[in-house]
Amino acid sequence: MTIVQRASDLIGDTPLLELARTGAGTRLLLKLDQLNPTGSCKVRMARQMIDEAERDGMLAPGGHIVEPTSGNTGCGLALVALERGYRFTAVVDRHAAREKLRMLSAMGARLVFVECPADGGVSSVRRREVAARMAAELGAYHPDQHNNPGNGNGYLGLAAELLRQLGSVDVLIAAIGTGGSLCGTVRGLRAAGARTRAVAVEPAGSIIFGGPPGVYHQTGAGSPEGFPVGSNVDYSVIDRSHRVNDCDAFAGARVVARRTGMLVGGTTGGAICLALRSLLGYPAGSTVVVLCNDAGEKYLDSVYDDEWLRERGVLDELAHRRVERWFTAYEASVGVAAQDAWSVPVAVSA
């Protein structure tokens, strides 16, 4: 057993779980990055942004950090701030999962709330404006995760882990929010010689890859109408993009919970749903990895609550059955492939 001195020393080396396999040998693996401290992959990049700010003289001892967040980046920054003696102010709204807001408070962060739009959508633009103004007035460090290079750099370690664990990754699928986790990891994989295809998943209603804007209830991914997409969304490294609606995303997360006991967030559910739907489209023997960006325990009052889903019109039993059928079909294909292998005649020499 390794004994560490700080919780941040536990970041990384998260395991992989095989979620599905086809008869053609293609595997769908989950990189369980929700097992990092704070229950999210975002703690990787939070630490990296602070490391780089300290290195560049932008953050002095006893300093103050101000950042808008839907929760996960904020929890990562809160952890690093408390370990290093910084004050941290998170600019948030009520759209964030309640559990994330309570985590921030528990770690000593100061919460500044902004109002959500009347249509129930997110207030990302307003959060960003308030955080920038506060940082300027207080002389605080404003990481600006959407444009901070440290965001993507924080996932180079994740790329190295995947190569140690798997040797190669054919397809990497992840929810696209700030862009750091998917784009940073893919850049790290390709720099090491991998020919990984990057597939970005965003909520239907997000405007990152175009299309009509709309209200969505997945948190921590996508960008609403009017939000300037940051430089960490590196379109040059993304091979394909897809929109997944709330019904399908939440069904993906809930079915995985019932089948495996692992609870993942709603945006990860969207990435899993897309991966299951497209698994047969990849060459035989492919290794497909979905990044599990955060833990589902933060969404017990939302994604995993039937009444919450009904109130928003996103509880869809047909979507749940579709996801179940994909699992059943892949399991059947493995059985058929095994039977075919046993029935192949073996030549016997005279």
Short mmCIF file of C-alpha atoms in Angstrom, two decimals:
data_model
loop_
_atom_site.label_atom_id
_atom_site.label_comp_id
_atom_site.label_asym_id
_atom_site.label_seq_id
_atom_site.Cartn_x
_atom_site.Cartn_y
_atom_site.Cartn_z
CA MET A 1 0.00 0.00 0.00
CA THR A 2 1.24 3.49 -0.86
CA ILE A 3 0.74 6.16 1.79
CA VAL A 4 0.60 9.75 0.55
CA GLN A 5 0.67 13.08 2.34
CA ARG A 6 -1.95 14.97 0.30
CA ALA A 7 -5.19 13.99 -1.41
CA SER A 8 -3.91 15.45 -4.69
CA ASP A 9 -1.13 12.84 -4.66
CA LEU A 10 -3.86 10.29 -5.37
CA ILE A 11 -4.72 11.84 -8.73
CA GLY A 12 -4.33 9.47 -11.67
CA ASP A 13 -3.77 5.75 -12.29
CA THR A 14 -7.53 5.19 -12.51
CA PRO A 15 -8.71 1.75 -13.68
CA LEU A 16 -10.49 0.53 -16.78
CA LEU A 17 -13.74 -1.43 -16.88
CA GLU A 18 -14.82 -3.48 -19.91
CA LEU A 19 -18.44 -2.50 -20.50
CA ALA A 20 -19.17 -4.41 -23.72
CA ARG A 21 -17.52 -6.59 -26.33
CA THR A 22 -18.64 -7.61 -29.81
CA GLY A 23 -18.27 -10.96 -31.50
CA ALA A 24 -15.70 -9.32 -33.77
CA GLY A 25 -13.50 -8.61 -30.75
CA THR A 26 -14.11 -4.88 -30.45
CA ARG A 27 -14.05 -3.77 -26.81
CA LEU A 28 -15.81 -0.84 -25.17
CA LEU A 29 -13.85 0.21 -22.09
CA LEU A 30 -14.65 2.85 -19.48
CA LYS A 31 -11.73 4.88 -18.11
CA LEU A 32 -13.06 5.35 -14.59
CA ASP A 33 -11.66 8.81 -13.98
CA GLN A 34 -14.45 9.58 -11.54
CA LEU A 35 -12.32 7.62 -9.06
CA ASN A 36 -9.94 10.57 -8.78
CA PRO A 37 -10.10 12.73 -5.65
CA THR A 38 -13.22 15.00 -5.81
CA GLY A 39 -14.91 12.38 -8.02
CA SER A 40 -13.93 13.87 -11.37
CA CYS A 41 -11.23 13.98 -14.03
CA LYS A 42 -11.27 17.78 -13.71
CA VAL A 43 -8.99 17.66 -10.69
CA ARG A 44 -6.19 16.73 -13.11
CA MET A 45 -6.42 19.99 -14.98
CA ALA A 46 -7.21 22.08 -11.89
CA ARG A 47 -3.87 21.05 -10.41
CA GLN A 48 -2.07 21.68 -13.70
CA MET A 49 -3.53 25.18 -14.11
CA ILE A 50 -2.39 26.08 -10.58
CA ASP A 51 1.05 24.54 -11.16
CA GLU A 52 1.52 26.64 -14.30
CA ALA A 53 0.19 29.80 -12.64
CA GLU A 54 2.69 29.39 -9.80
CA ARG A 55 5.50 28.69 -12.25
CA ASP A 56 4.68 31.81 -14.29
CA GLY A 57 4.34 34.09 -11.27
CA MET A 58 0.59 34.62 -11.71
CA LEU A 59 -0.27 33.19 -8.28
CA ALA A 60 1.65 34.13 -5.17
CA PRO A 61 1.54 32.51 -1.71
CA GLY A 62 -1.70 33.36 0.10
CA GLY A 63 -3.33 34.36 -3.19
CA HIS A 64 -6.96 34.29 -4.24
CA ILE A 65 -8.46 32.21 -7.09
CA VAL A 66 -11.78 33.11 -8.75
CA GLU A 67 -13.38 30.85 -11.36
CA PRO A 68 -16.87 30.21 -12.81
CA THR A 69 -17.79 26.53 -12.60
CA SER A 70 -20.64 24.06 -12.89
CA GLY A 71 -18.96 22.18 -10.05
CA ASN A 72 -16.29 19.69 -11.06
CA THR A 73 -13.52 22.12 -11.99
CA GLY A 74 -14.45 24.12 -8.92
CA CYS A 75 -14.06 21.09 -6.66
CA GLY A 76 -10.65 20.40 -8.15
CA LEU A 77 -9.56 23.99 -7.63
CA ALA A 78 -10.97 23.94 -4.09
CA LEU A 79 -8.86 20.88 -3.26
CA VAL A 80 -5.63 22.37 -4.62
CA ALA A 81 -6.38 25.74 -3.01
CA LEU A 82 -6.89 24.31 0.47
CA GLU A 83 -3.73 22.20 0.19
CA ARG A 84 -1.61 25.20 -0.85
CA GLY A 85 -3.14 27.91 1.28
CA TYR A 86 -5.12 29.87 -1.33
CA ARG A 87 -8.58 31.37 -1.02
CA PHE A 88 -11.03 30.16 -3.65
CA THR A 89 -14.25 31.76 -4.85
CA ALA A 90 -16.49 29.73 -7.17
CA VAL A 91 -19.01 31.59 -9.31
CA VAL A 92 -21.94 29.19 -9.69
CA ASP A 93 -25.66 28.97 -10.43
CA ARG A 94 -28.54 26.82 -9.21
CA HIS A 95 -28.38 24.72 -12.39
CA ALA A 96 -25.35 22.93 -10.92
CA ALA A 97 -25.93 19.64 -9.12
CA ARG A 98 -26.69 20.36 -5.47
CA GLU A 99 -24.16 17.79 -4.33
CA LYS A 100 -21.37 19.64 -6.18
CA LEU A 101 -22.28 22.91 -4.49
CA ARG A 102 -22.27 21.20 -1.12
CA MET A 103 -18.86 19.68 -1.88
CA LEU A 104 -17.48 23.12 -2.71
CA SER A 105 -18.76 24.51 0.57
CA ALA A 106 -17.42 21.51 2.50
CA MET A 107 -13.92 22.20 1.14
CA GLY A 108 -14.04 25.83 2.20
CA ALA A 109 -14.84 27.51 -1.12
CA ARG A 110 -16.83 30.73 -1.13
CA LEU A 111 -19.85 30.45 -3.46
CA VAL A 112 -21.13 33.43 -5.43
CA PHE A 113 -24.45 32.69 -7.16
CA VAL A 114 -25.73 34.21 -10.40
CA GLU A 115 -29.30 33.93 -11.62
CA CYS A 116 -30.34 31.22 -14.10
CA PRO A 117 -32.25 32.21 -17.26
CA ALA A 118 -36.04 32.20 -16.96
CA ASP A 119 -36.30 29.32 -19.46
CA GLY A 120 -34.43 27.03 -17.07
CA GLY A 121 -31.22 26.97 -19.08
CA VAL A 122 -27.69 27.47 -17.82
CA SER A 123 -26.14 30.86 -17.06
CA SER A 124 -22.62 30.16 -18.30
CA VAL A 125 -22.20 33.55 -19.97
CA ARG A 126 -23.26 35.43 -16.83
CA ARG A 127 -21.02 33.29 -14.58
CA ARG A 128 -18.05 34.04 -16.77
CA GLU A 129 -18.70 37.79 -16.77
CA VAL A 130 -19.06 37.93 -13.00
CA ALA A 131 -15.91 35.87 -12.37
CA ALA A 132 -13.77 38.02 -14.68
CA ARG A 133 -15.02 41.22 -13.04
CA MET A 134 -14.50 39.89 -9.51
CA ALA A 135 -10.97 38.71 -10.29
CA ALA A 136 -10.06 42.12 -11.71
CA GLU A 137 -11.51 43.99 -8.74
CA LEU A 138 -9.89 41.72 -6.14
CA GLY A 139 -6.56 41.25 -7.91
CA ALA A 140 -7.25 37.51 -7.90
CA TYR A 141 -6.05 34.83 -10.28
CA HIS A 142 -8.73 33.88 -12.83
CA PRO A 143 -7.72 30.55 -14.47
CA ASP A 144 -10.30 30.83 -17.30
CA GLN A 145 -10.47 27.08 -17.85
CA HIS A 146 -11.96 27.45 -21.33
CA ASN A 147 -8.83 29.15 -22.67
CA ASN A 148 -6.08 28.14 -20.24
CA PRO A 149 -3.46 25.85 -21.89
CA GLY A 150 -2.97 24.16 -18.53
CA ASN A 151 -6.42 22.62 -18.96
CA GLY A 152 -5.39 20.43 -21.88
CA ASN A 153 -1.89 19.92 -20.46
CA GLY A 154 -3.47 18.43 -17.36
CA TYR A 155 -4.54 15.36 -19.35
CA LEU A 156 -1.15 14.38 -20.75
CA GLY A 157 -0.79 12.10 -17.75
CA LEU A 158 -4.11 10.48 -18.59
CA ALA A 159 -2.84 9.75 -22.11
CA ALA A 160 0.30 8.15 -20.67
CA GLU A 161 -1.84 6.01 -18.35
CA LEU A 162 -3.97 4.74 -21.22
CA LEU A 163 -0.88 3.76 -23.20
CA ARG A 164 0.59 1.93 -20.20
CA GLN A 165 -2.68 0.12 -19.58
CA LEU A 166 -3.65 -0.71 -23.17
CA GLY A 167 -0.69 -0.21 -25.47
CA SER A 168 -2.93 1.61 -27.94
CA VAL A 169 -6.33 3.28 -28.13
CA ASP A 170 -8.18 3.18 -31.45
CA VAL A 171 -11.11 5.44 -30.52
CA LEU A 172 -11.50 7.88 -27.63
CA ILE A 173 -15.02 9.13 -26.90
CA ALA A 174 -15.82 11.86 -24.38
CA ALA A 175 -18.29 14.59 -23.59
CA ILE A 176 -16.98 17.91 -24.84
CA GLY A 177 -17.21 20.78 -22.40
CA THR A 178 -14.19 23.03 -22.06
CA GLY A 179 -12.44 20.66 -24.49
CA GLY A 180 -9.48 19.93 -22.24
CA SER A 181 -10.13 16.29 -21.37
CA LEU A 182 -10.80 15.00 -24.89
CA CYS A 183 -8.45 17.25 -26.86
CA GLY A 184 -5.63 17.19 -24.32
CA THR A 185 -5.73 13.41 -23.99
CA VAL A 186 -5.84 12.87 -27.75
CA ARG A 187 -2.90 15.21 -28.30
CA GLY A 188 -0.94 13.24 -25.72
CA LEU A 189 -1.82 9.91 -27.33
CA ARG A 190 -0.90 11.11 -30.81
CA ALA A 191 2.35 12.68 -29.62
CA ALA A 192 3.32 9.19 -28.42
CA GLY A 193 2.60 7.73 -31.86
CA ALA A 194 -0.97 6.50 -31.39
CA ARG A 195 -3.43 6.90 -34.25
CA THR A 196 -6.39 7.49 -31.99
CA ARG A 197 -9.66 8.79 -33.45
CA ALA A 198 -11.34 11.44 -31.28
CA VAL A 199 -15.13 11.47 -30.99
CA ALA A 200 -16.73 14.43 -29.20
CA VAL A 201 -20.20 14.20 -27.66
CA GLU A 202 -22.25 17.24 -26.66
CA PRO A 203 -25.80 17.70 -25.40
CA ALA A 204 -28.48 18.39 -28.00
CA GLY A 205 -28.99 22.14 -27.67
CA SER A 206 -25.28 22.93 -27.31
CA ILE A 207 -23.70 25.14 -29.99
CA ILE A 208 -20.08 23.91 -29.95
CA PHE A 209 -20.40 22.13 -33.31
CA GLY A 210 -23.25 24.20 -34.71
CA GLY A 211 -26.89 23.25 -34.98
CA PRO A 212 -29.89 24.87 -33.34
CA PRO A 213 -29.45 26.00 -29.73
CA GLY A 214 -31.80 24.78 -27.06
CA VAL A 215 -32.27 24.02 -23.38
CA TYR A 216 -30.57 20.91 -22.00
CA HIS A 217 -30.26 19.46 -18.52
CA GLN A 218 -26.87 17.75 -18.81
CA THR A 219 -24.39 19.72 -16.72
CA GLY A 220 -20.68 20.20 -17.22
CA ALA A 221 -20.65 19.75 -21.00
CA GLY A 222 -21.68 21.65 -24.08
CA SER A 223 -22.10 25.40 -24.49
CA PRO A 224 -25.40 27.32 -24.53
CA GLU A 225 -26.43 29.94 -27.07
CA GLY A 226 -24.28 33.05 -26.82
CA PHE A 227 -21.40 31.40 -25.02
CA PRO A 228 -18.01 31.95 -26.72
CA VAL A 229 -16.41 28.55 -27.33
CA GLY A 230 -12.93 28.58 -25.79
CA SER A 231 -9.60 27.73 -27.38
CA ASN A 232 -9.36 24.42 -25.51
CA VAL A 233 -11.97 23.02 -27.88
CA ASP A 234 -9.40 22.14 -30.54
CA TYR A 235 -11.44 21.30 -33.63
CA SER A 236 -8.28 20.22 -35.46
CA VAL A 237 -7.90 17.06 -33.33
CA ILE A 238 -11.58 16.03 -33.28
CA ASP A 239 -12.53 13.51 -35.97
CA ARG A 240 -16.29 13.26 -35.34
CA SER A 241 -18.88 15.03 -33.22
CA HIS A 242 -22.35 13.97 -32.14
CA ARG A 243 -25.26 15.45 -30.23
CA VAL A 244 -27.05 13.30 -27.66
CA ASN A 245 -30.34 14.38 -26.12
CA ASP A 246 -31.07 14.32 -22.40
CA CYS A 247 -33.32 11.26 -22.60
CA ASP A 248 -30.65 9.11 -24.22
CA ALA A 249 -27.80 10.45 -22.07
CA PHE A 250 -29.61 9.84 -18.82
CA ALA A 251 -30.81 6.42 -19.97
CA GLY A 252 -27.22 5.47 -20.78
CA ALA A 253 -26.05 6.41 -17.29
CA ARG A 254 -28.97 4.70 -15.54
CA VAL A 255 -28.72 1.41 -17.45
CA VAL A 256 -24.98 1.23 -16.78
CA ALA A 257 -25.68 1.75 -13.07
CA ARG A 258 -28.18 -1.11 -13.05
CA ARG A 259 -25.89 -3.46 -14.96
CA THR A 260 -22.54 -2.71 -13.33
CA GLY A 261 -23.20 -0.86 -10.07
CA MET A 262 -21.00 1.98 -11.31
CA LEU A 263 -22.71 5.38 -11.22
CA VAL A 264 -21.53 7.90 -13.81
CA GLY A 265 -22.64 11.43 -14.62
CA GLY A 266 -25.23 12.31 -17.24
CA THR A 267 -22.78 13.59 -19.84
CA THR A 268 -20.76 10.38 -19.52
CA GLY A 269 -24.05 8.57 -20.05
CA GLY A 270 -24.34 10.42 -23.35
CA ALA A 271 -20.86 9.33 -24.40
CA ILE A 272 -21.65 5.73 -23.45
CA CYS A 273 -24.93 5.82 -25.36
CA LEU A 274 -23.13 7.05 -28.47
CA ALA A 275 -20.39 4.43 -28.06
CA LEU A 276 -22.88 1.58 -27.76
CA ARG A 277 -24.82 2.79 -30.77
CA SER A 278 -21.72 2.94 -32.98
CA LEU A 279 -19.63 0.03 -31.68
CA LEU A 280 -20.25 -2.25 -34.67
CA GLY A 281 -19.09 0.51 -37.03
CA TYR A 282 -15.47 0.20 -35.93
CA PRO A 283 -13.01 -2.33 -37.41
CA ALA A 284 -12.89 -5.76 -35.80
CA GLY A 285 -10.69 -5.89 -32.74
CA SER A 286 -10.83 -2.15 -32.04
CA THR A 287 -10.26 -0.75 -28.57
CA VAL A 288 -12.82 1.97 -27.86
CA VAL A 289 -12.48 4.00 -24.66
CA VAL A 290 -15.05 6.30 -23.07
CA LEU A 291 -13.74 8.84 -20.58
CA CYS A 292 -15.90 8.75 -17.44
CA ASN A 293 -15.52 12.35 -16.39
CA ASP A 294 -17.38 12.36 -13.09
CA ALA A 295 -19.19 10.28 -10.51
CA GLY A 296 -22.92 9.65 -10.65
CA GLU A 297 -23.29 9.94 -6.87
CA LYS A 298 -23.41 13.71 -7.48
CA TYR A 299 -26.63 13.26 -9.45
CA LEU A 300 -28.76 11.13 -7.16
CA ASP A 301 -31.25 14.02 -6.95
CA SER A 302 -31.36 14.48 -10.73
CA VAL A 303 -30.15 11.89 -13.26
CA TYR A 304 -31.05 9.00 -10.94
CA ASP A 305 -34.32 10.48 -9.65
CA ASP A 306 -37.42 9.49 -11.66
CA GLU A 307 -39.48 12.43 -10.43
CA TRP A 308 -36.81 14.97 -11.35
CA LEU A 309 -36.66 13.50 -14.85
CA ARG A 310 -40.46 13.47 -15.22
CA GLU A 311 -40.73 17.11 -14.21
CA ARG A 312 -38.40 18.00 -17.09
CA GLY A 313 -39.90 15.59 -19.59
CA VAL A 314 -36.73 13.55 -19.98
CA LEU A 315 -37.68 10.20 -18.46
CA ASP A 316 -37.93 7.91 -21.50
CA GLU A 317 -38.47 4.18 -20.91
CA LEU A 318 -38.01 3.45 -24.62
CA ALA A 319 -34.54 4.99 -24.44
CA HIS A 320 -33.72 2.72 -21.49
CA ARG A 321 -34.89 -0.33 -23.46
CA ARG A 322 -32.79 0.68 -26.45
CA VAL A 323 -29.66 0.77 -24.35
CA GLU A 324 -30.51 -2.61 -22.83
CA ARG A 325 -31.03 -4.08 -26.32
CA TRP A 326 -27.56 -2.93 -27.40
CA PHE A 327 -26.01 -4.77 -24.48
CA THR A 328 -28.07 -7.87 -25.22
CA ALA A 329 -27.13 -7.79 -28.91
CA TYR A 330 -23.41 -7.54 -28.18
CA GLU A 331 -23.57 -10.37 -25.66
CA ALA A 332 -25.36 -12.49 -28.25
CA SER A 333 -22.75 -11.68 -30.90
CA VAL A 334 -20.00 -12.90 -28.59
CA GLY A 335 -21.88 -16.16 -28.09
CA VAL A 336 -22.37 -16.63 -31.83
CA ALA A 337 -18.69 -15.94 -32.49
CA ALA A 338 -17.70 -18.53 -29.89
CA GLN A 339 -19.99 -21.12 -31.47
CA ASP A 340 -18.56 -20.38 -34.91
CA ALA A 341 -15.03 -20.82 -33.59
CA TRP A 342 -15.89 -24.28 -32.24
CA SER A 343 -17.57 -25.35 -35.48
CA VAL A 344 -14.66 -24.53 -37.81
CA PRO A 345 -13.25 -27.82 -39.19
CA VAL A 346 -9.69 -28.57 -38.18
CA ALA A 347 -7.47 -30.12 -40.85
CA VAL A 348 -5.74 -33.31 -39.68
CA SER A 349 -2.56 -34.32 -41.45
CA ALA A 350 -2.27 -37.92 -42.66
#
